[in-house]
Amino acid sequence: MLGIVRRNVGGAGGLYSQGFGRLRPVASAIRNYSSGGKEMTVRDALNSALDEEMAADPNVFVMGEEVGEYQGAYKITKGLLDKYGPERVLDTPITEAGFAGIGVGSAYHGLKPVIEFMTFNFSMQAIDHVINSAAKSNYMSAGQINVPIVFRGPNGPAAGVGAQHSQCYGAWYGSVPGLKVLVPYSSEDARGLLKAAIRDPDPVVFLENELLYGESFPVSAEALDSSFCLPIGKAKIEREGKDITITAFSKMVGYALKAAEILEKDGINAEVINLRSIRPLDRATINASVRKTNRLVTVEEGFPQHGIGAEICASVIEDSFGYLDAPVERVAGADVPTPYAANLERMAFPQIEDIVRAAKRACYRSVPMAASA
Amino acid sequence: MGFARAINPHPLPLLADTRATKPVPAPSSSSLFLGSTRTLRPTQTRSISSPHRRSAASAVAAKVSDVKLKSTTNLLVTKEEGLEVYEDMILGRVFEDMCAQMYYRGKMFGFVHLYNGQEAVSSGFIKLLKKEDSVVSTYRDHVHALSKGVPARAVMSELFGKTTGCCRGQGGSMHMFSAEHNVLGGFAFIGEGIPVATGAAFTSKYKREVLKEADCDHVTLAFFGDGTANNGQFFECLNMAALWKLPIIFVVENNLWAIGMSHLRATSDPEIWKKGPAFGMPGVHVDGMDVLKVREVAKEAIGRARRGEGPTLVECETYRFRGHSLADPDELRDPDEKARYAARDPITQFKKYLIENKLASEAELKAIEKKIDEVVEEAVEFADESPAPSRSQLLENVFADPRGFGIGPDGRYRCEDPKFTEGTAQV
């Protein structure tokens, strides 16, 4: 497809767990891009994708809280109101169930709504519509009525926002047939997957990450093209390796890549897979990788029970049991509602050291178990 | 119903003085709502704590509306319209009775909710719609689908779970969808259909304003019950529909009971029509057992919506003669109440009206009834003889884009594998 774009190793443009203290080097000798020198933040990537899709298709409209005059709660929809007017960029009252349902109803008649949830935690107020009227409708109507809707918004923890604003919904939505669930990491992912989602005739849940919005990633010229789409259901191998497979999505991809660098120094050559799509899950890529490396670590920020890692583990056992040389290691968020205190919050979500430790355990290096909650 | 009938909240000048007991805030729209809401007879008060709503005001209103009604009686329906409506109501009744029979014979299963007694609402409203207008309903949706034009055999097959059903057997009793007839469901969760209907109305407006289809004046009807009128989504949509002036009519089929929960036990203010003006739209109460009255109100509400004047909330007082579903023992409802409403059967009333006003003869009506009997019998035969869905249908239509099932171990899209729909859990 696009060829692997090697991300800079020097630390800038990378990820910082609490989102503060970012350094931007002016230049880094280690950086290489596939072409040109363009960088783009995830926020701009999403904004440009929305802009281009709205320009290309008048049926596309954006609806959500603060998407218009406020320019978006996280500024993702900045500038769209001025460009497309209030009939296509709609500020709603605080009525998640109502406007999610309105989106579904308009999608029944062929419009293409992009419904923004300020965070996916608020989608719980509208989850009936995401699941019962969006996901299931094509099936219940036997193909007569499809729902080309996109539900997007930040998912998972941010920094110090407390228990009710920090849950990851990948596992919940990922278990529903009839939905497609996408989890972009880089700007290229964000652009390509959002465009694919908007063009897709089925309901798509698009889980972004608040802390990634401000991160810059290099983008190829191909990714900047207005017809650039990524395939839904295909994971990306961010870093090739031969000793152990690490799967991750969203912000954890960045952590996994950094963990891979640390492991490299200890002689463990890790392969990092960016899932990009939770539903459909790219079982083929994951299994092919595990058959190559024989060890697996799954990384996610959500709660461990019934999580994405559990599904990947089951998938690998079903398809590649004989190839595993070690039990699958699941690195997930702690099994607690998210605490507020900064040090507790840090302990409640996977950090780079946790991924490193898990990988070493899978390689049978003697390491202490991670601190339990 | 114990409390006094609500009167038209757009008072004709004559009523202005007598309605001092119940001030009604005028909604922002200036059109006078002319639907008649005649009270039939003095209400029998039950153990209701609303003594202020007594007959004084309603009696005066009754007189005025009586007068008004008599003067327009002859213009309410033509013969063709009358027969069309009558046929539709008979179809609804016979079909639902047949459903009950089939259920007890084991041909139909799961949850089945019958519409007996409420036919006036469905026929009164839906027979005024165009094909492009949309209808959204709840689980009590068989008759809405039939009124909108879905063939009886398609609905019956769907109920039998056969592949010739309107949703190929995949939806069932509670999920009637028809893209051709713009029946947008069929929802099991109460209140779920209301935002969807609001969205369909939104599309109408969007098509007109953004996509510049200047003549797009499609309206949407959302049918739901008294229990739903307490649900949060209902209020969210009243707000947004009025805010954005969407072409939607919220039709409350107030049959007083939500399974076994009486409307009066569940609602702080039982007069649902009042919730309309609170959000800035007209709220109307109409006798839902009288199809002509419903039709008049519907005409005006639909006209309003088509002209772009915004939404309307119509509360139809009606009653379901059977239980909530075929599994409901229906023990909580007072037999006297049931008898009273049975005496107001909409079909008998309308038949009487047609005959008395010489719009149809007994023979013509009997011919219609016979015809409908045959249609429904034929539908049952058709459904009986239809095949059950094949195994491969299980995985079909989950996604409009079949690649939604992802990529298989061979690196290609699973849906490209010819054996894709043969297995079940394998994907």
Short mmCIF file of N, CA, C and O in Angstrom, two decimals, chain A residues 277-331:
data_model
loop_
_atom_site.label_atom_id
_atom_site.label_comp_id
_atom_site.label_asym_id
_atom_site.label_seq_id
_atom_site.Cartn_x
_atom_site.Cartn_y
_atom_site.Cartn_z
N SER A 277 -8.48 -0.73 12.90
CA SER A 277 -9.90 -1.11 12.81
C SER A 277 -10.18 -2.17 13.86
O SER A 277 -9.56 -3.22 13.87
N ILE A 278 -11.10 -1.87 14.78
CA ILE A 278 -11.45 -2.86 15.79
C ILE A 278 -12.53 -3.80 15.26
O ILE A 278 -12.59 -4.97 15.60
N ARG A 279 -13.44 -3.22 14.47
CA ARG A 279 -14.43 -4.08 13.83
C ARG A 279 -14.55 -3.63 12.41
O ARG A 279 -14.93 -2.48 12.20
N PRO A 280 -14.27 -4.41 11.41
CA PRO A 280 -13.77 -5.78 11.54
C PRO A 280 -12.30 -5.82 11.97
O PRO A 280 -11.50 -4.99 11.57
N LEU A 281 -11.99 -6.78 12.79
CA LEU A 281 -10.64 -6.90 13.31
C LEU A 281 -9.80 -7.63 12.27
O LEU A 281 -10.24 -8.64 11.71
N ASP A 282 -8.61 -7.14 12.02
CA ASP A 282 -7.78 -7.77 11.00
C ASP A 282 -7.08 -8.99 11.59
O ASP A 282 -5.87 -8.97 11.85
N ARG A 283 -7.84 -10.04 11.76
CA ARG A 283 -7.27 -11.24 12.37
C ARG A 283 -6.14 -11.81 11.51
O ARG A 283 -5.18 -12.38 12.03
N ALA A 284 -6.27 -11.63 10.22
CA ALA A 284 -5.27 -12.23 9.32
C ALA A 284 -3.89 -11.64 9.58
O ALA A 284 -2.90 -12.39 9.72
N THR A 285 -3.83 -10.31 9.65
CA THR A 285 -2.52 -9.68 9.87
C THR A 285 -1.95 -10.06 11.23
O THR A 285 -0.76 -10.38 11.36
N ILE A 286 -2.81 -10.05 12.23
CA ILE A 286 -2.32 -10.37 13.58
C ILE A 286 -1.80 -11.79 13.62
O ILE A 286 -0.70 -12.07 14.13
N ASN A 287 -2.56 -12.71 13.05
CA ASN A 287 -2.13 -14.10 13.10
C ASN A 287 -0.88 -14.34 12.27
O ASN A 287 0.01 -15.09 12.69
N ALA A 288 -0.80 -13.69 11.13
CA ALA A 288 0.41 -13.88 10.31
C ALA A 288 1.62 -13.40 11.09
O ALA A 288 2.69 -14.03 11.07
N SER A 289 1.44 -12.30 11.81
CA SER A 289 2.56 -11.78 12.58
C SER A 289 2.93 -12.71 13.72
O SER A 289 4.11 -12.99 13.97
N VAL A 290 1.93 -13.24 14.39
CA VAL A 290 2.21 -14.14 15.52
C VAL A 290 2.87 -15.42 15.02
O VAL A 290 3.77 -15.98 15.66
N ARG A 291 2.46 -15.86 13.86
CA ARG A 291 3.09 -17.08 13.32
C ARG A 291 4.55 -16.83 13.01
O ARG A 291 5.37 -17.75 13.01
N LYS A 292 4.86 -15.56 12.78
CA LYS A 292 6.26 -15.22 12.49
C LYS A 292 7.06 -15.09 13.78
O LYS A 292 8.16 -15.59 13.90
N THR A 293 6.48 -14.41 14.77
CA THR A 293 7.26 -14.09 15.96
C THR A 293 7.04 -15.05 17.12
O THR A 293 7.88 -15.15 18.01
N ASN A 294 5.89 -15.70 17.14
CA ASN A 294 5.53 -16.68 18.17
C ASN A 294 5.21 -16.10 19.54
O ASN A 294 5.03 -16.84 20.50
N ARG A 295 5.21 -14.80 19.68
CA ARG A 295 4.87 -14.22 20.98
C ARG A 295 3.99 -13.01 20.75
O ARG A 295 4.14 -12.30 19.76
N LEU A 296 3.09 -12.76 21.70
CA LEU A 296 2.14 -11.67 21.49
C LEU A 296 1.90 -10.89 22.77
O LEU A 296 1.72 -11.47 23.85
N VAL A 297 1.91 -9.55 22.62
CA VAL A 297 1.48 -8.67 23.70
C VAL A 297 0.39 -7.77 23.12
O VAL A 297 0.60 -7.14 22.10
N THR A 298 -0.76 -7.73 23.77
CA THR A 298 -1.81 -6.82 23.29
C THR A 298 -1.86 -5.63 24.24
O THR A 298 -1.75 -5.80 25.45
N VAL A 299 -2.02 -4.45 23.66
CA VAL A 299 -2.02 -3.24 24.48
C VAL A 299 -3.30 -2.46 24.22
O VAL A 299 -3.68 -2.24 23.07
N GLU A 300 -3.96 -2.04 25.28
CA GLU A 300 -5.15 -1.18 25.13
C GLU A 300 -5.30 -0.38 26.40
O GLU A 300 -4.75 -0.73 27.44
N GLU A 301 -6.07 0.70 26.29
CA GLU A 301 -6.29 1.53 27.48
C GLU A 301 -7.56 1.16 28.21
O GLU A 301 -7.79 1.60 29.33
N GLY A 302 -8.42 0.38 27.58
CA GLY A 302 -9.72 0.09 28.17
C GLY A 302 -9.62 -0.92 29.30
O GLY A 302 -8.55 -1.44 29.62
N PHE A 303 -10.76 -1.23 29.88
CA PHE A 303 -10.78 -2.19 30.98
C PHE A 303 -10.43 -3.57 30.45
O PHE A 303 -10.73 -3.91 29.32
N PRO A 304 -9.78 -4.38 31.30
CA PRO A 304 -9.26 -5.65 30.79
C PRO A 304 -10.33 -6.69 30.48
O PRO A 304 -10.19 -7.42 29.50
N GLN A 305 -11.38 -6.74 31.30
CA GLN A 305 -12.32 -7.83 31.10
C GLN A 305 -13.15 -7.58 29.85
O GLN A 305 -13.70 -6.50 29.66
N HIS A 306 -13.28 -8.59 29.01
CA HIS A 306 -14.02 -8.50 27.75
C HIS A 306 -13.47 -7.40 26.84
O HIS A 306 -14.21 -6.79 26.10
N GLY A 307 -12.17 -7.16 26.91
CA GLY A 307 -11.61 -6.08 26.12
C GLY A 307 -11.11 -6.52 24.76
O GLY A 307 -11.28 -7.66 24.34
N ILE A 308 -10.47 -5.59 24.07
CA ILE A 308 -9.93 -5.88 22.74
C ILE A 308 -8.84 -6.95 22.85
O ILE A 308 -8.74 -7.85 22.02
N GLY A 309 -8.01 -6.84 23.86
CA GLY A 309 -6.94 -7.82 24.03
C GLY A 309 -7.50 -9.21 24.22
O GLY A 309 -6.95 -10.19 23.72
N ALA A 310 -8.62 -9.31 24.92
CA ALA A 310 -9.23 -10.62 25.13
C ALA A 310 -9.65 -11.21 23.80
O ALA A 310 -9.46 -12.40 23.53
N GLU A 311 -10.22 -10.36 22.94
CA GLU A 311 -10.67 -10.85 21.63
C GLU A 311 -9.49 -11.28 20.77
O GLU A 311 -9.51 -12.32 20.13
N ILE A 312 -8.42 -10.47 20.81
CA ILE A 312 -7.24 -10.81 19.99
C ILE A 312 -6.63 -12.11 20.49
O ILE A 312 -6.23 -12.98 19.73
N CYS A 313 -6.57 -12.24 21.80
CA CYS A 313 -6.00 -13.45 22.39
C CYS A 313 -6.80 -14.67 21.94
O CYS A 313 -6.24 -15.67 21.49
N ALA A 314 -8.11 -14.57 22.02
CA ALA A 314 -8.95 -15.70 21.60
C ALA A 314 -8.74 -16.00 20.13
O ALA A 314 -8.66 -17.15 19.70
N SER A 315 -8.64 -14.94 19.34
CA SER A 315 -8.46 -15.13 17.90
C SER A 315 -7.16 -15.86 17.60
O SER A 315 -7.10 -16.77 16.78
N VAL A 316 -6.11 -15.46 18.31
CA VAL A 316 -4.81 -16.09 18.06
C VAL A 316 -4.82 -17.54 18.52
O VAL A 316 -4.27 -18.42 17.86
N ILE A 317 -5.47 -17.80 19.61
CA ILE A 317 -5.53 -19.18 20.08
C ILE A 317 -6.33 -20.04 19.11
O ILE A 317 -5.99 -21.20 18.85
N GLU A 318 -7.41 -19.45 18.55
CA GLU A 318 -8.19 -20.22 17.60
C GLU A 318 -7.41 -20.54 16.34
O GLU A 318 -7.51 -21.63 15.79
N ASP A 319 -6.67 -19.52 15.85
CA ASP A 319 -6.03 -19.70 14.54
C ASP A 319 -4.58 -20.14 14.59
O ASP A 319 -4.09 -20.74 13.65
N SER A 320 -3.88 -19.78 15.66
CA SER A 320 -2.42 -20.03 15.63
C SER A 320 -1.91 -20.60 16.94
O SER A 320 -0.81 -20.27 17.37
N PHE A 321 -2.67 -21.45 17.56
CA PHE A 321 -2.30 -21.95 18.88
C PHE A 321 -0.92 -22.61 18.85
O PHE A 321 -0.08 -22.39 19.71
N GLY A 322 -0.70 -23.44 17.84
CA GLY A 322 0.55 -24.19 17.79
C GLY A 322 1.78 -23.31 17.64
O GLY A 322 2.90 -23.74 17.89
N TYR A 323 1.56 -22.09 17.21
CA TYR A 323 2.71 -21.22 16.94
C TYR A 323 3.14 -20.43 18.15
O TYR A 323 4.19 -19.78 18.14
N LEU A 324 2.31 -20.44 19.21
CA LEU A 324 2.66 -19.60 20.36
C LEU A 324 3.72 -20.27 21.20
O LEU A 324 3.60 -21.43 21.59
N ASP A 325 4.77 -19.51 21.52
CA ASP A 325 5.82 -20.03 22.40
C ASP A 325 5.65 -19.56 23.83
O ASP A 325 6.39 -19.97 24.71
N ALA A 326 4.72 -18.65 24.03
CA ALA A 326 4.52 -18.12 25.38
C ALA A 326 3.07 -17.69 25.48
O ALA A 326 2.43 -17.42 24.47
N PRO A 327 2.55 -17.65 26.70
CA PRO A 327 1.16 -17.17 26.83
C PRO A 327 1.06 -15.73 26.34
O PRO A 327 2.01 -14.95 26.43
N VAL A 328 -0.14 -15.39 25.85
CA VAL A 328 -0.37 -14.03 25.37
C VAL A 328 -0.42 -13.09 26.56
O VAL A 328 -1.05 -13.39 27.57
N GLU A 329 0.27 -11.97 26.47
CA GLU A 329 0.25 -10.98 27.55
C GLU A 329 -0.72 -9.86 27.20
O GLU A 329 -0.62 -9.27 26.14
N ARG A 330 -1.68 -9.62 28.12
CA ARG A 330 -2.61 -8.51 27.88
C ARG A 330 -2.18 -7.33 28.73
O ARG A 330 -2.12 -7.44 29.94
N VAL A 331 -1.91 -6.21 28.09
CA VAL A 331 -1.66 -4.99 28.84
C VAL A 331 -2.89 -4.11 28.66
O VAL A 331 -3.23 -3.75 27.54
#
